[in-house]
Amino acid sequence: MERNIVSFERVAKHFGAVRALDGVDLNVKPGECLGLVGHNGAGKSTLMNVLAGTLTPDTGVIGIHGKDLKSSYGVPKANENGIRCVFQELSLCPNLTVAENARIFHPSLSGWGWKTKTGAMITEKLDEIFPGHGISSGDVVGDLKIGKRQMVEIARAFTLTDTPLHLVILDEPTSSLDAITARQLLEFVRKVVGDGLSCILISHVLGEVLEYSDRIVVMKDGLVVSERPAGDFDRNSLVAEMGNVIEMDEISEHQEREKLRGTTAVVVEVASGTQKLQAHQGEIIGLAGLAGHGQTGMLLGIYETAFGGKATGNVNGPVALVAGDRQTDGIFHLWSIAENIGVGSLSRMVRRGLIDPVAEAAIGETWQQRIKIKTPDMNNNILSLSGGNQQKALFARALASDAEIILMDDPMRGVDVGTKLEVYDLIRDEAEKGRTFLWYTTEMDELYNCDHTYVFRDGLIVADLSREELTEEKILHSSFKETA
Amino acid sequence: MNSLPIFKRLVEKPWIWSYVGMIVVWLATISYTGGKGGADVLTAALSFATFTVIVGIGQMFVITTGPGNVDLSIPATISFSGAVAMKIMDGSNSMLLIGLIVSLGCGLVVGVFNYMLIRVLRIPPIIATLSSSFLVLSTAIAYGRGLKIKPPGLLAEFATAQIYGVPILAIVVAGFAVVMGVVLNRTIYGRSVLAIGQNMRAAWLAGIKVEKIRFATYVLSAVLAALCGFVLAGFSGGASLNMGEEYLLGSIAVVVIGGTSVAGGKANVPGIWGAAMFMFLLVTMLNTFGASAGVRLILTGLIIVTVITIAGGDKPQR
């Protein structure tokens, strides 16, 4: 039998009182795709950080290719042993070009013309994984949309020079990709796994994990709670193992709820090409289409209009935005969780001219309960939270404010199923109370929560679908030009 | 949190190191002189630190709005405001209030002008405030006829008065510093400055009126520089064209030594007082030791680097 690439035994890592990993065993065989699922804060990202060498565990055996490397293991050792990681928080240098970022992994590409060589290498890999990606190796990464940055990061992890490559960790690789590119990636993963490479696939889209993994490991509260071949799981049993009592059927229950369009006042109206985006009070409006086709631009236009910048249309009522690209657009990294939530409601916390710490703490407490932010203390720094919990804090910021119109810029990236269902409920409740939601999403399932959906292509609205008309085929059909 | 010993909680404060440095330097000085003049040195330090604190607070707000933000027009504004105020008042006590208003008005104009360069012409703040300082200083030179004029008696008296060896001006500015500390931590303006300094785009998307706040911050810094010029002219018996010179690096150094992050988003007011005292006492100490000008400058530089290294030893998050 072939030796395992990775064999972890009883690996533990604590952050203060938080037991991120509580004694985890993990094995990865050559030529397999291992699916890893679990709630936000279950310890998946921490485990992968240990594997990539960016975190040193407190205790445990780090077996790599059959040798225990615990004491000496780190990023250089991981590279030496052919283990690479595509992190959830993208790790490209924004001020460098695509080619320059690729070069960082490959010290052997040097001398005259290294840029051309690296450029050709990364372009070839991008072409292989994402045909029609539209990225040039000379593009500066900071100018690329988050979806394209993710494509570059993924392609870079698969490039080969003289260092070995045995295992690629994909932490939420599809979270910023649209349906088409996500499928391209997953097909590619199956192909390389067939060639003998191993992958670890972390995703909250359970369908992806079920369909594309050989084996699935389920984590909960810093422990592995289940480990079986992918074929032995189905969606419901996987959700049950994750410790999630909410059945997927509940989504369809929400879907039963119907809203008569046009019975309330129009609060947002923006022209786009020959069409017009309209949102009535209390509606949930979906913005669909392939990633980066003008949905974010539409939301920012509405946001600016509301704040009296340029006027792209009519917006009646205060607006708040839930960022999807949370590192760039959302969190304040020096502040506590409570401060990060309170910043959206500053004017309401003022008593006699000064911000009242009691009022601020109260808002934090309320929303910790309502949206279940997993932390022992809301005064902890925001970065002490897992990615999904940071995202919850951003939701809390918008929902705690007095905004009547909430703009959501693909906000469910890296959020687990259980949390998603809770947030969907919350959005429904708030909509019933009269708040209006404009929701850009790259996930088809989420559109079924919307009362009305607009499909975008090339920056313009190309289709306008009511609840009853909404199907995946229609959205995909409208997302591509007829000539394509 | 309350169970932590006071000592440990103090060590965690970013501003504590400036006070530690201040006390160490003071002790070194008086032990060299055998305890003579210890109180006089402190009185002098309080007097001179006061002016650095006034401009340091303005500079702190500017630096806190994020990387690249700094006000280099402070020295020019000090000289300009001092010269104009002396000319207007012409030594007369009855013109005191008008002089003050005109002086602050000068600051207001410079601040608005700085912000216009940064916002409308999109010039980086370092270049914008540096070039505007040339314009301001040239205006002060052209206006230079005010330079030989003595300040009104009341102003000079107020700026140099002491109670039990503590300058009145220092007490007033200490009170002002407390107010600005509250402004930083407990008002919407202060919170907005801290948010913008961490991430300008996220601040905008969180509903903060980023440009209004930046405008207010540059105006605040210039107005405080003008105020400093007004009292400094009163303190030193008239305005001079180079009286602002030492406040170029001085204003930045006290902010940084005081524990404010150069990367923005994190600031504190108490550290400015400690750092301003430290800077003055440091030079006094080296003078007392009889160090030559060259040695003095080298040691000043080395000691500042040391303090910043210790004070800036932030634990990285995660």
PDB file of N, CA, C and O in Angstrom, chain B residues 235-263:
ATOM      1  N   PHE B 235       4.519  83.937  23.999  1.00  0.00           N
ATOM      2  CA  PHE B 235       5.492  83.347  24.927  1.00  0.00           C
ATOM      3  C   PHE B 235       6.900  83.862  24.665  1.00  0.00           C
ATOM      4  O   PHE B 235       7.639  84.195  25.585  1.00  0.00           O
ATOM      5  N   SER B 236       7.246  83.961  23.347  1.00  0.00           N
ATOM      6  CA  SER B 236       8.631  84.318  23.050  1.00  0.00           C
ATOM      7  C   SER B 236       8.793  85.784  22.659  1.00  0.00           C
ATOM      8  O   SER B 236       9.768  86.146  22.007  1.00  0.00           O
ATOM      9  N   GLY B 237       7.834  86.606  23.018  1.00  0.00           N
ATOM     10  CA  GLY B 237       7.984  88.049  22.854  1.00  0.00           C
ATOM     11  C   GLY B 237       7.918  88.540  21.426  1.00  0.00           C
ATOM     12  O   GLY B 237       8.533  89.525  21.065  1.00  0.00           O
ATOM     13  N   GLY B 238       7.183  87.839  20.563  1.00  0.00           N
ATOM     14  CA  GLY B 238       6.990  88.279  19.185  1.00  0.00           C
ATOM     15  C   GLY B 238       7.135  87.116  18.228  1.00  0.00           C
ATOM     16  O   GLY B 238       7.593  86.037  18.619  1.00  0.00           O
ATOM     17  N   ALA B 239       6.711  87.367  16.975  1.00  0.00           N
ATOM     18  CA  ALA B 239       6.770  86.288  15.989  1.00  0.00           C
ATOM     19  C   ALA B 239       8.090  86.349  15.243  1.00  0.00           C
ATOM     20  O   ALA B 239       8.695  87.406  15.114  1.00  0.00           O
ATOM     21  N   SER B 240       8.548  85.196  14.763  1.00  0.00           N
ATOM     22  CA  SER B 240       9.695  85.177  13.860  1.00  0.00           C
ATOM     23  C   SER B 240       9.407  84.165  12.765  1.00  0.00           C
ATOM     24  O   SER B 240       8.588  83.265  12.941  1.00  0.00           O
ATOM     25  N   LEU B 241      10.093  84.295  11.628  1.00  0.00           N
ATOM     26  CA  LEU B 241       9.744  83.465  10.481  1.00  0.00           C
ATOM     27  C   LEU B 241      10.113  82.002  10.676  1.00  0.00           C
ATOM     28  O   LEU B 241       9.522  81.124  10.091  1.00  0.00           O
ATOM     29  N   ASN B 242      11.136  81.766  11.531  1.00  0.00           N
ATOM     30  CA  ASN B 242      11.526  80.364  11.690  1.00  0.00           C
ATOM     31  C   ASN B 242      11.034  79.763  12.992  1.00  0.00           C
ATOM     32  O   ASN B 242      11.520  78.744  13.430  1.00  0.00           O
ATOM     33  N   MET B 243      10.056  80.422  13.643  1.00  0.00           N
ATOM     34  CA  MET B 243       9.669  79.917  14.958  1.00  0.00           C
ATOM     35  C   MET B 243       8.925  78.594  14.881  1.00  0.00           C
ATOM     36  O   MET B 243       8.816  77.880  15.867  1.00  0.00           O
ATOM     37  N   GLY B 244       8.437  78.231  13.672  1.00  0.00           N
ATOM     38  CA  GLY B 244       7.719  76.966  13.569  1.00  0.00           C
ATOM     39  C   GLY B 244       8.605  75.794  13.206  1.00  0.00           C
ATOM     40  O   GLY B 244       8.179  74.637  13.297  1.00  0.00           O
ATOM     41  N   GLU B 245       9.846  76.129  12.797  1.00  0.00           N
ATOM     42  CA  GLU B 245      10.740  75.122  12.209  1.00  0.00           C
ATOM     43  C   GLU B 245      10.819  73.791  12.957  1.00  0.00           C
ATOM     44  O   GLU B 245      10.655  72.721  12.387  1.00  0.00           O
ATOM     45  N   GLU B 246      11.071  73.896  14.271  1.00  0.00           N
ATOM     46  CA  GLU B 246      11.321  72.652  15.010  1.00  0.00           C
ATOM     47  C   GLU B 246      10.054  71.802  15.154  1.00  0.00           C
ATOM     48  O   GLU B 246      10.132  70.653  15.600  1.00  0.00           O
ATOM     49  N   TYR B 247       8.902  72.348  14.777  1.00  0.00           N
ATOM     50  CA  TYR B 247       7.669  71.587  14.958  1.00  0.00           C
ATOM     51  C   TYR B 247       7.353  70.690  13.764  1.00  0.00           C
ATOM     52  O   TYR B 247       6.355  69.976  13.760  1.00  0.00           O
ATOM     53  N   LEU B 248       8.202  70.733  12.720  1.00  0.00           N
ATOM     54  CA  LEU B 248       7.966  69.855  11.572  1.00  0.00           C
ATOM     55  C   LEU B 248       8.136  68.406  12.010  1.00  0.00           C
ATOM     56  O   LEU B 248       7.191  67.616  12.001  1.00  0.00           O
ATOM     57  N   LEU B 249       9.351  68.061  12.431  1.00  0.00           N
ATOM     58  CA  LEU B 249       9.566  66.697  12.907  1.00  0.00           C
ATOM     59  C   LEU B 249       9.028  66.503  14.313  1.00  0.00           C
ATOM     60  O   LEU B 249       8.566  65.430  14.670  1.00  0.00           O
ATOM     61  N   GLY B 250       9.075  67.593  15.104  1.00  0.00           N
ATOM     62  CA  GLY B 250       8.592  67.506  16.485  1.00  0.00           C
ATOM     63  C   GLY B 250       7.161  67.002  16.565  1.00  0.00           C
ATOM     64  O   GLY B 250       6.853  66.088  17.324  1.00  0.00           O
ATOM     65  N   SER B 251       6.285  67.581  15.723  1.00  0.00           N
ATOM     66  CA  SER B 251       4.872  67.201  15.798  1.00  0.00           C
ATOM     67  C   SER B 251       4.683  65.738  15.411  1.00  0.00           C
ATOM     68  O   SER B 251       3.861  65.029  15.987  1.00  0.00           O
ATOM     69  N   ILE B 252       5.471  65.269  14.440  1.00  0.00           N
ATOM     70  CA  ILE B 252       5.327  63.869  14.019  1.00  0.00           C
ATOM     71  C   ILE B 252       5.937  62.933  15.063  1.00  0.00           C
ATOM     72  O   ILE B 252       5.356  61.915  15.425  1.00  0.00           O
ATOM     73  N   ALA B 253       7.121  63.327  15.576  1.00  0.00           N
ATOM     74  CA  ALA B 253       7.812  62.465  16.542  1.00  0.00           C
ATOM     75  C   ALA B 253       6.984  62.226  17.799  1.00  0.00           C
ATOM     76  O   ALA B 253       6.882  61.100  18.273  1.00  0.00           O
ATOM     77  N   VAL B 254       6.348  63.285  18.327  1.00  0.00           N
ATOM     78  CA  VAL B 254       5.589  63.083  19.577  1.00  0.00           C
ATOM     79  C   VAL B 254       4.384  62.170  19.345  1.00  0.00           C
ATOM     80  O   VAL B 254       3.999  61.395  20.210  1.00  0.00           O
ATOM     81  N   VAL B 255       3.811  62.252  18.150  1.00  0.00           N
ATOM     82  CA  VAL B 255       2.669  61.389  17.840  1.00  0.00           C
ATOM     83  C   VAL B 255       3.114  59.930  17.836  1.00  0.00           C
ATOM     84  O   VAL B 255       2.497  59.064  18.452  1.00  0.00           O
ATOM     85  N   VAL B 256       4.255  59.677  17.174  1.00  0.00           N
ATOM     86  CA  VAL B 256       4.712  58.293  17.011  1.00  0.00           C
ATOM     87  C   VAL B 256       5.263  57.737  18.328  1.00  0.00           C
ATOM     88  O   VAL B 256       4.915  56.637  18.752  1.00  0.00           O
ATOM     89  N   ILE B 257       6.090  58.542  19.009  1.00  0.00           N
ATOM     90  CA  ILE B 257       6.640  58.072  20.287  1.00  0.00           C
ATOM     91  C   ILE B 257       5.509  57.864  21.290  1.00  0.00           C
ATOM     92  O   ILE B 257       5.549  56.965  22.109  1.00  0.00           O
ATOM     93  N   GLY B 258       4.472  58.666  21.164  1.00  0.00           N
ATOM     94  CA  GLY B 258       3.342  58.564  22.081  1.00  0.00           C
ATOM     95  C   GLY B 258       2.495  57.328  21.867  1.00  0.00           C
ATOM     96  O   GLY B 258       1.533  57.111  22.581  1.00  0.00           O
ATOM     97  N   GLY B 259       2.816  56.528  20.870  1.00  0.00           N
ATOM     98  CA  GLY B 259       2.112  55.260  20.714  1.00  0.00           C
ATOM     99  C   GLY B 259       1.018  55.264  19.667  1.00  0.00           C
ATOM    100  O   GLY B 259       0.257  54.302  19.557  1.00  0.00           O
ATOM    101  N   THR B 260       0.902  56.346  18.888  1.00  0.00           N
ATOM    102  CA  THR B 260      -0.072  56.350  17.803  1.00  0.00           C
ATOM    103  C   THR B 260       0.508  55.587  16.621  1.00  0.00           C
ATOM    104  O   THR B 260       1.691  55.708  16.322  1.00  0.00           O
ATOM    105  N   SER B 261      -0.329  54.793  15.948  1.00  0.00           N
ATOM    106  CA  SER B 261       0.161  53.972  14.850  1.00  0.00           C
ATOM    107  C   SER B 261       0.356  54.802  13.586  1.00  0.00           C
ATOM    108  O   SER B 261      -0.555  55.514  13.163  1.00  0.00           O
ATOM    109  N   VAL B 262       1.544  54.705  12.985  1.00  0.00           N
ATOM    110  CA  VAL B 262       1.812  55.428  11.737  1.00  0.00           C
ATOM    111  C   VAL B 262       0.951  54.849  10.614  1.00  0.00           C
ATOM    112  O   VAL B 262       0.656  55.515   9.630  1.00  0.00           O
ATOM    113  N   ALA B 263       0.547  53.600  10.775  1.00  0.00           N
ATOM    114  CA  ALA B 263      -0.280  52.967   9.753  1.00  0.00           C
ATOM    115  C   ALA B 263      -1.730  53.424   9.848  1.00  0.00           C
ATOM    116  O   ALA B 263      -2.549  53.065   9.010  1.00  0.00           O
TER     117      ALA B 263
END
